[in-house]
Coordinates of C-alpha atoms in Angstrom, one line a residue:
Chain A
X2 CA 0.0 0.1 0.0
X3 CA 1.1 3.3 -1.1
X4 CA 1.9 5.9 1.6
X5 CA 3.2 9.3 1.4
X6 CA 4.6 11.4 4.3
X7 CA 2.8 14.6 4.8
X8 CA 4.9 17.9 4.1
X9 CA 2.8 20.1 6.3
X10 CA 0.2 19.1 8.7
X11 CA -3.4 19.9 8.2
X12 CA -5.2 21.5 11.1
X13 CA -7.0 19.0 13.1
X14 CA -10.6 20.5 12.5
X15 CA -10.5 19.7 8.8
X16 CA -8.5 16.6 8.9
X17 CA -11.0 15.0 11.1
X18 CA -13.9 16.1 8.9
X19 CA -12.1 14.7 5.6
X20 CA -11.9 11.2 7.4
X21 CA -15.6 11.4 8.5
X22 CA -16.9 12.7 5.1
X23 CA -15.0 9.8 3.3
X24 CA -16.6 7.3 5.9
X25 CA -20.1 8.9 5.3
X26 CA -19.5 8.9 1.3
X27 CA -18.6 5.0 1.4
X28 CA -21.8 4.2 3.5
X29 CA -24.1 6.3 1.6
X30 CA -22.6 4.8 -1.7
X31 CA -22.9 1.3 -0.6
X32 CA -26.6 1.2 -1.0
X33 CA -26.9 3.0 -4.3
X34 CA -23.8 3.9 -6.2
X35 CA -25.5 6.2 -8.8
X36 CA -27.7 8.3 -6.9
X37 CA -27.7 11.9 -6.2
X38 CA -26.9 11.4 -2.7
X39 CA -24.0 9.4 -3.4
X40 CA -22.7 12.1 -5.8
X41 CA -23.4 14.6 -3.1
X42 CA -21.5 12.8 -0.3
X43 CA -18.3 12.6 -2.5
X44 CA -18.7 16.0 -3.4
X45 CA -18.2 17.1 0.2
X46 CA -15.3 14.7 0.4
X47 CA -13.8 16.9 -2.6
X48 CA -14.7 20.4 -1.0
X49 CA -13.0 19.2 2.3
X50 CA -10.0 17.9 0.7
X51 CA -9.6 21.1 -1.4
X52 CA -10.0 23.2 1.9
X53 CA -7.5 21.0 3.6
X54 CA -4.9 21.4 0.7
X55 CA -5.3 25.1 0.8
X56 CA -4.7 25.2 4.5
X57 CA -1.6 23.0 4.2
X58 CA -0.4 25.5 1.5
X59 CA -1.0 28.4 3.9
X60 CA 0.8 26.7 6.7
X61 CA 3.9 25.5 4.7
X62 CA 4.6 29.2 3.6
X63 CA 5.7 30.2 7.0
X64 CA 9.4 30.7 7.3
X65 CA 10.7 30.6 10.9
X66 CA 12.9 33.6 10.8
X67 CA 10.4 35.7 8.8
X68 CA 7.6 34.8 11.4
X69 CA 9.8 36.0 14.2
X70 CA 10.8 39.1 12.5
X71 CA 7.2 40.2 12.0
X72 CA 6.9 40.3 15.8
X73 CA 10.4 41.4 16.5
X74 CA 11.6 43.7 13.8
X75 CA 14.3 45.6 15.8
X76 CA 16.3 42.8 16.8
X77 CA 19.9 42.4 15.4
X78 CA 18.9 39.5 12.9
X79 CA 15.8 41.1 11.6
X80 CA 16.9 44.8 11.0
X81 CA 16.8 45.8 7.4
X82 CA 17.7 49.3 6.3
X83 CA 16.8 50.4 2.6
X84 CA 20.0 52.5 2.4
Chain B
X18 CA -8.9 63.2 -13.0
X19 CA -11.9 63.4 -10.6
X20 CA -11.9 60.5 -8.1
X21 CA -15.1 59.8 -6.8
X22 CA -16.4 56.9 -4.5
X23 CA -20.0 55.7 -4.5
X24 CA -20.7 52.7 -2.4
X25 CA -24.2 51.3 -2.2
X26 CA -24.6 48.5 0.3
X27 CA -27.8 46.4 0.2
X28 CA -29.1 46.4 3.8
X29 CA -32.3 45.4 5.5
X30 CA -33.3 48.8 6.8
X31 CA -34.3 51.3 4.2
X32 CA -32.8 54.4 5.9
X33 CA -31.0 56.9 3.5
X34 CA -28.4 59.0 4.5
X35 CA -26.4 61.3 2.3
X36 CA -23.1 62.8 3.6
X37 CA -21.3 65.4 1.2
X38 CA -18.0 66.4 2.7
X39 CA -16.7 68.4 -0.1
X40 CA -13.0 68.9 -0.2
X41 CA -10.9 70.3 -3.0
X42 CA -8.5 67.9 -4.5
X43 CA -6.4 68.9 -7.5
X44 CA -9.4 71.4 -8.3
X45 CA -12.0 69.0 -8.3
X46 CA -14.8 68.6 -5.7
X47 CA -14.7 65.1 -4.3
X48 CA -17.9 63.8 -2.9
X49 CA -18.7 60.6 -1.0
X50 CA -22.4 59.7 -1.2
X51 CA -23.8 56.7 0.7
X52 CA -27.0 55.1 -0.3
X53 CA -28.7 52.5 2.0
X54 CA -31.8 51.1 0.4
X55 CA -33.6 47.9 -0.1
X56 CA -34.4 48.6 -3.7
X57 CA -31.6 47.9 -6.1
X58 CA -29.9 51.1 -7.5
X59 CA -33.1 53.2 -7.7
X60 CA -31.6 56.4 -6.0
X61 CA -28.7 56.6 -8.4
X62 CA -30.2 58.2 -11.5
X63 CA -32.9 59.9 -9.3
X64 CA -30.2 62.3 -7.7
X65 CA -30.5 66.0 -8.6
X66 CA -26.7 66.4 -8.4
X67 CA -25.4 64.6 -11.4
X68 CA -21.6 65.2 -10.8
X69 CA -21.1 61.8 -8.8
X70 CA -22.8 59.7 -11.4
X71 CA -20.6 60.8 -14.4
X72 CA -17.3 60.1 -12.4
X73 CA -18.4 56.9 -11.3
X74 CA -18.8 55.5 -14.7
X75 CA -15.3 56.8 -15.5
X76 CA -13.9 54.1 -13.1
X77 CA -15.6 51.2 -14.2
X78 CA -14.5 47.7 -13.2
X79 CA -12.9 45.4 -15.7
X80 CA -14.2 42.1 -14.9
X81 CA -12.4 38.5 -15.5
X82 CA -13.8 35.2 -15.4
X83 CA -12.0 32.2 -14.5
X84 CA -13.6 28.6 -14.8
X85 CA -12.0 25.3 -13.5
X86 CA -13.0 22.3 -11.3
X87 CA -11.8 22.2 -7.9
X88 CA -8.1 21.1 -7.4
X89 CA -7.1 22.3 -10.8
X90 CA -4.7 25.0 -10.1
X91 CA -7.0 28.1 -9.9
X92 CA -5.2 29.3 -6.7
X93 CA -1.8 28.9 -8.5
X94 CA -3.1 30.9 -11.4
X95 CA -4.6 33.5 -9.3
X96 CA -1.4 34.0 -7.4
X97 CA 0.5 34.3 -10.8
X98 CA -2.0 37.0 -12.2
X99 CA -2.1 39.1 -9.3
X100 CA 1.7 39.2 -9.2
X101 CA 1.7 40.7 -12.7
X102 CA -0.1 43.5 -11.3
X103 CA 2.1 43.6 -8.3
X104 CA 1.5 43.6 -4.7
X105 CA 0.5 40.5 -2.8
X106 CA -3.1 39.4 -2.6
X107 CA -4.4 39.1 1.0
X108 CA -7.7 38.0 2.5
X109 CA -9.8 41.2 3.7
X110 CA -8.2 42.5 6.9
X111 CA -10.3 41.9 10.2
X112 CA -13.1 40.0 8.7
X113 CA -14.1 36.3 8.7
X114 CA -11.0 34.1 8.7
X115 CA -12.6 31.6 6.4
X116 CA -13.3 34.3 3.8
X117 CA -12.4 33.2 0.0
X118 CA -12.0 36.7 -0.9
X119 CA -8.3 38.1 -2.1
X120 CA -7.4 41.5 -2.2
X121 CA -4.5 43.5 -3.6
X122 CA -4.2 47.1 -4.8
X123 CA -5.5 46.5 -8.1
X124 CA -7.5 43.2 -8.2
X125 CA -10.0 41.7 -6.0
X126 CA -10.6 37.9 -6.4
X127 CA -14.0 36.6 -5.4
X128 CA -14.6 32.8 -5.3
X129 CA -18.2 31.9 -6.7
X130 CA -18.8 29.2 -4.1
X131 CA -20.1 32.3 -2.1
X132 CA -23.0 32.2 -4.4
X133 CA -24.1 28.7 -3.2
X134 CA -27.9 29.0 -2.7
X135 CA -27.7 25.6 -0.8
X136 CA -25.2 25.0 2.0
X137 CA -23.7 21.7 2.6
X138 CA -26.8 20.0 4.4
X139 CA -29.2 21.5 1.9
X140 CA -27.3 19.8 -0.9
X141 CA -27.1 16.6 1.1
X142 CA -30.7 16.6 1.6
X143 CA -31.6 17.4 -2.1
X144 CA -29.1 14.9 -3.4
X145 CA -27.2 17.5 -5.3
X146 CA -23.7 18.6 -5.8
X147 CA -22.0 22.1 -5.7
X148 CA -21.5 21.4 -9.4
X149 CA -25.4 21.7 -10.2
X150 CA -26.9 24.8 -11.1
X151 CA -29.9 24.3 -8.7
X152 CA -27.1 24.5 -5.7
X153 CA -26.2 28.0 -6.8
X154 CA -28.0 31.6 -6.9
X155 CA -27.3 33.1 -10.3
X156 CA -29.5 36.0 -9.8
X157 CA -27.7 37.4 -6.9
X158 CA -24.4 36.6 -8.6
X159 CA -25.5 38.6 -11.7
X160 CA -26.7 41.3 -9.5
X161 CA -23.8 41.7 -7.3
X162 CA -21.3 41.3 -10.3
X163 CA -23.2 44.0 -12.2
X164 CA -23.3 46.3 -9.2
X165 CA -19.4 45.9 -8.8
X166 CA -18.8 46.4 -12.5
X167 CA -20.9 49.6 -12.1
X168 CA -18.7 50.8 -9.2
X169 CA -21.1 50.0 -6.3
X170 CA -20.0 48.1 -3.4
X171 CA -21.9 45.0 -2.2
X172 CA -22.6 42.8 0.8
X173 CA -21.5 39.5 -0.7
X174 CA -22.3 36.2 1.3
X175 CA -19.3 34.0 2.5
X176 CA -19.6 30.3 1.8
X177 CA -17.3 28.5 4.6
X178 CA -15.6 25.5 3.1
X179 CA -14.6 24.3 6.5
X180 CA -18.0 24.2 8.3
X181 CA -20.2 24.1 4.8
X182 CA -22.3 26.8 6.1
X183 CA -23.1 30.1 4.7
X184 CA -21.6 32.8 6.9
X185 CA -22.7 36.5 7.3
X186 CA -21.6 38.7 4.3
X187 CA -18.7 40.8 3.9
X188 CA -18.6 44.2 2.1
X189 CA -16.7 44.1 -1.3
X190 CA -15.7 47.6 -2.6
X191 CA -15.4 47.9 -6.4
X192 CA -11.8 47.1 -7.5
X193 CA -10.0 48.4 -10.8
X194 CA -10.1 44.4 -11.7
X195 CA -12.5 42.1 -10.4
X196 CA -11.6 38.3 -10.9
X197 CA -14.5 35.8 -10.4
X198 CA -13.3 32.2 -10.1
X199 CA -15.1 29.2 -9.4
X200 CA -17.2 26.4 -11.1
X201 CA -19.6 28.6 -13.0
X202 CA -18.5 32.0 -14.1
X203 CA -19.7 31.4 -17.7
X204 CA -22.8 29.4 -17.0
X205 CA -25.5 32.1 -16.8
X206 CA -25.7 34.1 -20.0
X207 CA -26.4 37.4 -17.9
X208 CA -23.1 36.9 -16.1
X209 CA -21.2 36.0 -19.2
X210 CA -22.3 39.3 -20.6
X211 CA -20.7 41.1 -17.8
X212 CA -17.2 39.3 -18.3
X213 CA -14.4 41.5 -20.3
X214 CA -12.3 38.4 -20.5
X215 CA -12.8 34.7 -19.6
X216 CA -10.5 31.8 -19.0
X217 CA -11.2 28.2 -18.8
X218 CA -8.6 25.7 -17.3
X219 CA -9.3 22.3 -18.8
X220 CA -7.4 19.7 -17.2
X221 CA -7.7 16.2 -18.8
X222 CA -9.2 13.1 -16.7
X223 CA -5.7 11.5 -16.4
X224 CA -3.8 14.6 -15.3
X225 CA -6.8 15.5 -12.7
X226 CA -6.3 11.9 -11.2
X227 CA -2.4 12.4 -11.0
X228 CA -2.9 15.9 -9.5
X229 CA -5.4 14.8 -6.9
X230 CA -3.2 11.9 -5.8
X231 CA -0.4 14.2 -5.3
X232 CA -2.8 16.5 -3.2
X233 CA -4.7 14.1 -1.2
X234 CA -2.8 11.0 -0.7
X235 CA -0.8 12.5 2.3
X236 CA -4.2 13.4 3.8
X237 CA -5.5 11.1 6.5
X238 CA -8.2 8.7 5.5
X239 CA -7.7 9.0 1.7
X240 CA -6.7 6.0 -0.4
X241 CA -6.5 5.5 -4.3
X242 CA -9.9 4.2 -4.1
X243 CA -11.5 7.2 -2.4
X244 CA -9.8 9.6 -4.9
X245 CA -11.1 7.7 -7.5
X246 CA -14.7 7.4 -6.3
X247 CA -14.6 10.9 -5.7
X248 CA -13.7 12.1 -9.2
X249 CA -16.2 9.4 -10.8
X250 CA -19.1 10.4 -8.6
X251 CA -18.6 14.1 -9.5
X252 CA -18.1 13.4 -13.3
X253 CA -21.7 13.2 -14.6
X254 CA -22.4 16.8 -13.1
X255 CA -19.1 18.0 -14.2
X256 CA -19.8 17.0 -18.1
X257 CA -23.2 18.4 -17.9
X258 CA -22.6 21.9 -16.3
X259 CA -18.8 22.8 -16.0
X260 CA -17.2 21.4 -19.1
X261 CA -19.6 23.1 -21.7
X262 CA -18.5 26.7 -20.6
X263 CA -15.2 26.2 -22.3
X264 CA -16.9 27.1 -25.7
X265 CA -17.3 30.6 -24.3
X266 CA -14.0 31.2 -22.8
X267 CA -11.6 33.7 -24.6
X268 CA -8.9 31.5 -23.7
X269 CA -8.4 28.0 -22.8
X270 CA -5.5 26.2 -21.1
X271 CA -5.7 22.7 -21.8
X272 CA -3.4 20.3 -19.9
X273 CA -2.8 16.7 -21.3
X274 CA -0.5 13.8 -20.7
X275 CA 2.7 14.2 -22.6
X276 CA 3.1 12.5 -26.2
X277 CA 7.0 12.8 -25.8
X278 CA 6.9 9.7 -23.6
X279 CA 4.9 6.8 -25.0
X280 CA 2.3 5.5 -22.3
X281 CA 3.2 8.1 -19.8
X282 CA 0.5 8.4 -16.9
X283 CA 2.6 9.7 -14.2
X284 CA 1.2 13.3 -14.9
X285 CA 4.6 14.8 -14.3
X286 CA 5.4 15.7 -17.8
X287 CA 2.5 17.8 -19.4
X288 CA 1.6 18.7 -22.8
X289 CA -0.1 22.1 -22.3
X290 CA -2.2 23.9 -25.0
X291 CA -3.0 27.6 -24.9
X292 CA -6.2 28.0 -27.1
X293 CA -6.9 31.7 -27.9
X294 CA -10.0 32.9 -29.6
X295 CA -9.4 35.3 -32.7
X296 CA -11.4 38.6 -32.9
X297 CA -11.8 39.4 -29.2
X298 CA -11.6 43.1 -28.5
X299 CA -8.4 44.1 -26.7
X300 CA -6.8 40.8 -27.0
X301 CA -4.4 39.8 -29.7
X302 CA -3.2 35.9 -29.5
X303 CA 0.5 35.2 -29.2
X304 CA 2.3 33.6 -32.1
X305 CA 5.5 31.6 -32.6
X306 CA 7.6 32.8 -35.5
X307 CA 5.0 33.7 -38.1
X308 CA 1.5 34.5 -37.3
X309 CA -1.0 32.3 -39.0
X310 CA 1.4 29.7 -40.1
X311 CA 1.5 26.0 -38.6
X312 CA 4.8 25.5 -36.9
X313 CA 6.3 22.5 -35.0
X314 CA 9.6 23.7 -33.2
X315 CA 12.3 21.8 -31.0
X316 CA 14.3 24.4 -29.3
X317 CA 16.5 21.7 -28.0
X318 CA 20.0 21.8 -29.4
X319 CA 23.2 24.0 -29.1
X320 CA 21.3 26.9 -27.4
X321 CA 19.0 25.1 -25.1
X322 CA 20.0 22.3 -22.6
X323 CA 17.2 19.7 -22.4
X324 CA 17.3 16.3 -20.8
X325 CA 14.8 13.5 -21.4
X326 CA 12.2 13.8 -22.6
X327 CA 13.0 17.2 -24.2
X328 CA 10.7 20.1 -25.0
X329 CA 8.4 20.5 -28.2
X330 CA 6.4 23.6 -29.5
X331 CA 3.7 23.8 -31.8
X332 CA 1.6 26.7 -33.0
X333 CA -1.1 27.1 -35.6
X334 CA -4.8 28.1 -36.4
X335 CA -7.4 25.8 -35.6
X336 CA -11.2 25.6 -35.0
X337 CA -12.6 25.3 -31.5
X338 CA -16.4 24.8 -31.0
X339 CA -16.8 26.6 -34.3
X340 CA -14.7 29.5 -33.4
X341 CA -11.4 30.5 -35.2
X342 CA -8.6 29.9 -32.6
X343 CA -4.9 30.2 -32.6
X344 CA -3.2 27.4 -30.6
X345 CA 0.1 27.5 -28.9
X346 CA 1.3 24.1 -27.4
X347 CA 4.2 23.4 -25.3
X348 CA 5.4 19.5 -24.6
X349 CA 7.9 18.8 -22.1
X350 CA 9.7 20.6 -19.1
X351 CA 12.7 23.2 -18.6
X352 CA 15.5 21.8 -16.7
X353 CA 16.8 25.4 -16.2
X354 CA 14.1 28.2 -15.7
X355 CA 16.6 30.9 -16.9
X356 CA 17.0 29.4 -20.3
X357 CA 13.3 30.2 -20.9
X358 CA 14.5 33.6 -22.2
X359 CA 15.6 31.7 -25.3
X360 CA 11.9 30.6 -25.8
X361 CA 10.5 34.0 -24.8
X362 CA 12.6 35.6 -27.4
X363 CA 10.8 33.5 -30.3
X364 CA 7.3 34.3 -29.2
X365 CA 5.6 37.5 -30.3
X366 CA 2.5 39.6 -29.1
X367 CA 3.5 38.8 -25.3
X368 CA 2.3 42.2 -24.2
X369 CA 5.3 42.5 -22.0
X370 CA 6.6 46.0 -20.9
X371 CA 10.3 45.0 -21.4
X372 CA 12.4 42.1 -23.0
X373 CA 12.5 39.2 -20.6
X374 CA 9.5 40.1 -18.5
X375 CA 7.9 36.6 -19.2
X376 CA 11.0 34.9 -17.9
X377 CA 11.3 37.3 -14.9
X378 CA 7.8 36.7 -13.6
X379 CA 8.3 33.0 -13.9
X380 CA 11.7 33.0 -12.0
X381 CA 9.8 35.2 -9.4
X382 CA 7.6 32.4 -8.5
X383 CA 10.0 29.5 -9.4
X384 CA 8.5 27.5 -6.3
X385 CA 4.9 27.6 -7.7
X386 CA 3.7 24.2 -9.3
X387 CA 3.9 24.4 -12.8
X388 CA 6.8 26.6 -13.0
X389 CA 8.8 24.2 -15.2
X390 CA 6.4 23.4 -17.9
X391 CA 3.6 24.9 -20.0
X392 CA 1.1 25.5 -17.5
X393 CA 3.2 28.2 -15.4
X394 CA 4.3 29.6 -18.5
X395 CA 1.0 30.1 -20.3
X396 CA -0.5 31.4 -16.9
X397 CA 2.1 34.0 -16.8
X398 CA 1.4 34.9 -20.5
X399 CA -2.4 35.2 -20.0
X400 CA -1.5 37.3 -16.7
X401 CA 0.3 39.8 -19.1
X402 CA -2.3 39.7 -21.5
X403 CA -5.0 40.5 -19.0
X404 CA -2.9 43.5 -17.9
X405 CA -2.7 44.7 -21.5
X406 CA -6.6 44.2 -22.0
X407 CA -7.2 46.3 -18.8
X408 CA -4.9 49.2 -19.9
X409 CA -6.6 49.3 -23.3
X410 CA -9.9 49.4 -21.8
X411 CA -8.9 52.1 -19.5
X412 CA -7.3 54.3 -22.3
X413 CA -10.7 53.6 -24.5
X414 CA -12.7 54.9 -21.7
X415 CA -10.6 58.1 -21.1
X416 CA -10.6 58.7 -24.8
X417 CA -14.3 58.4 -25.3
X418 CA -15.4 61.5 -23.3
X419 CA -12.7 63.6 -24.9
X420 CA -14.2 62.9 -28.3
X421 CA -17.5 63.7 -27.0
X422 CA -16.5 67.3 -26.0
X423 CA -14.6 67.7 -29.3
X424 CA -17.7 67.0 -31.5

């Protein structure tokens, strides 16, 4: 089975929902695989997966030094002068 | 030039307050007028003082539509587009943390999911997906996009992707350039009519599957089966309601598996086609070497280092849904992004401000997905084309009243 390590973690609140939505979709579709309910359930999975990936993207973009410098711009390692 | 702000917010109480702080700026009188009314734009023409109406028409918003399925790179495209206009795009300050809107100096990007008429539970009960027109409020979409285009601020709802609920609305002020991105920007004929330019991102099924595996396999709970099932379940609605919109687009970016490697299904090497409609006002398609000819070009050789499987370009006229189009195609990927300048120097009509601007824009965002293949290149080119379109529209509007005074 294929496993890929997460690059950045998804916030717990979305991660939980993705797992939950997949479970629901599998249950709903077990009864009737071509119903509107089944499509709607998988659509929810897609929506949450997309939201999770956007959230991961946001978290990944934080550079530790830059985050620190936002709060402490006058420290030695953060000071920048235009000229 | 007279600057003027007219904001009309649709609120429930129909109180009307007009404040006119007159202050002289560059010899012109600047007025701010606030209307609050339940009735849509009734008081605009009715005002006895006509000065603020003429100047609101001057700063008309240019509206761009971007259609694509979820997980097909809309946000990467948006980041490239806003970067062409300079300044970073950020969510509205101090508002809902789950707002989908992005605002920069020049552009405001709104997500059309905010016009869902049914929230997640509503869709579940009715058994419809978000792709279904029944789940979307096109009347409100039309009204608000129209209002923004006319320079009127709106209270736009927020669809919260995490909770699946419709949150309280946020105020959107009319920007210079409004981008509406989502599943249905070209679905409703009234909304389509408002668009100054439209783009469709057409991702082939093979590539969509490969991209979603990359995106979701790391996520807990997902498996190959669940990704496949999700794509399959949404496909009928996608084919019925989303895909047909591409016939209305002024530019389509098609992403297909490569033809350079036989039987490739990894989705890493891509064949990307930029399909540009002919005869669109303020938009002249890009061409390779000679406009209107059919050309196949392999740039690899002494001047450009390419490793396996190399790079192949194609350019030529074609017909797309009965329209005349020009197609520019790139198959393969760059090893060294700075060598892109060699390719750029052979393309014409790029609408760049200086030699090498495409390469510079690509290098600026070398970490974005697609930077080493045709998706990044064509998205950047479209970004420059939109800037050119915007500048031409502004120039033509500035010229129009001048002509009128001469006559």
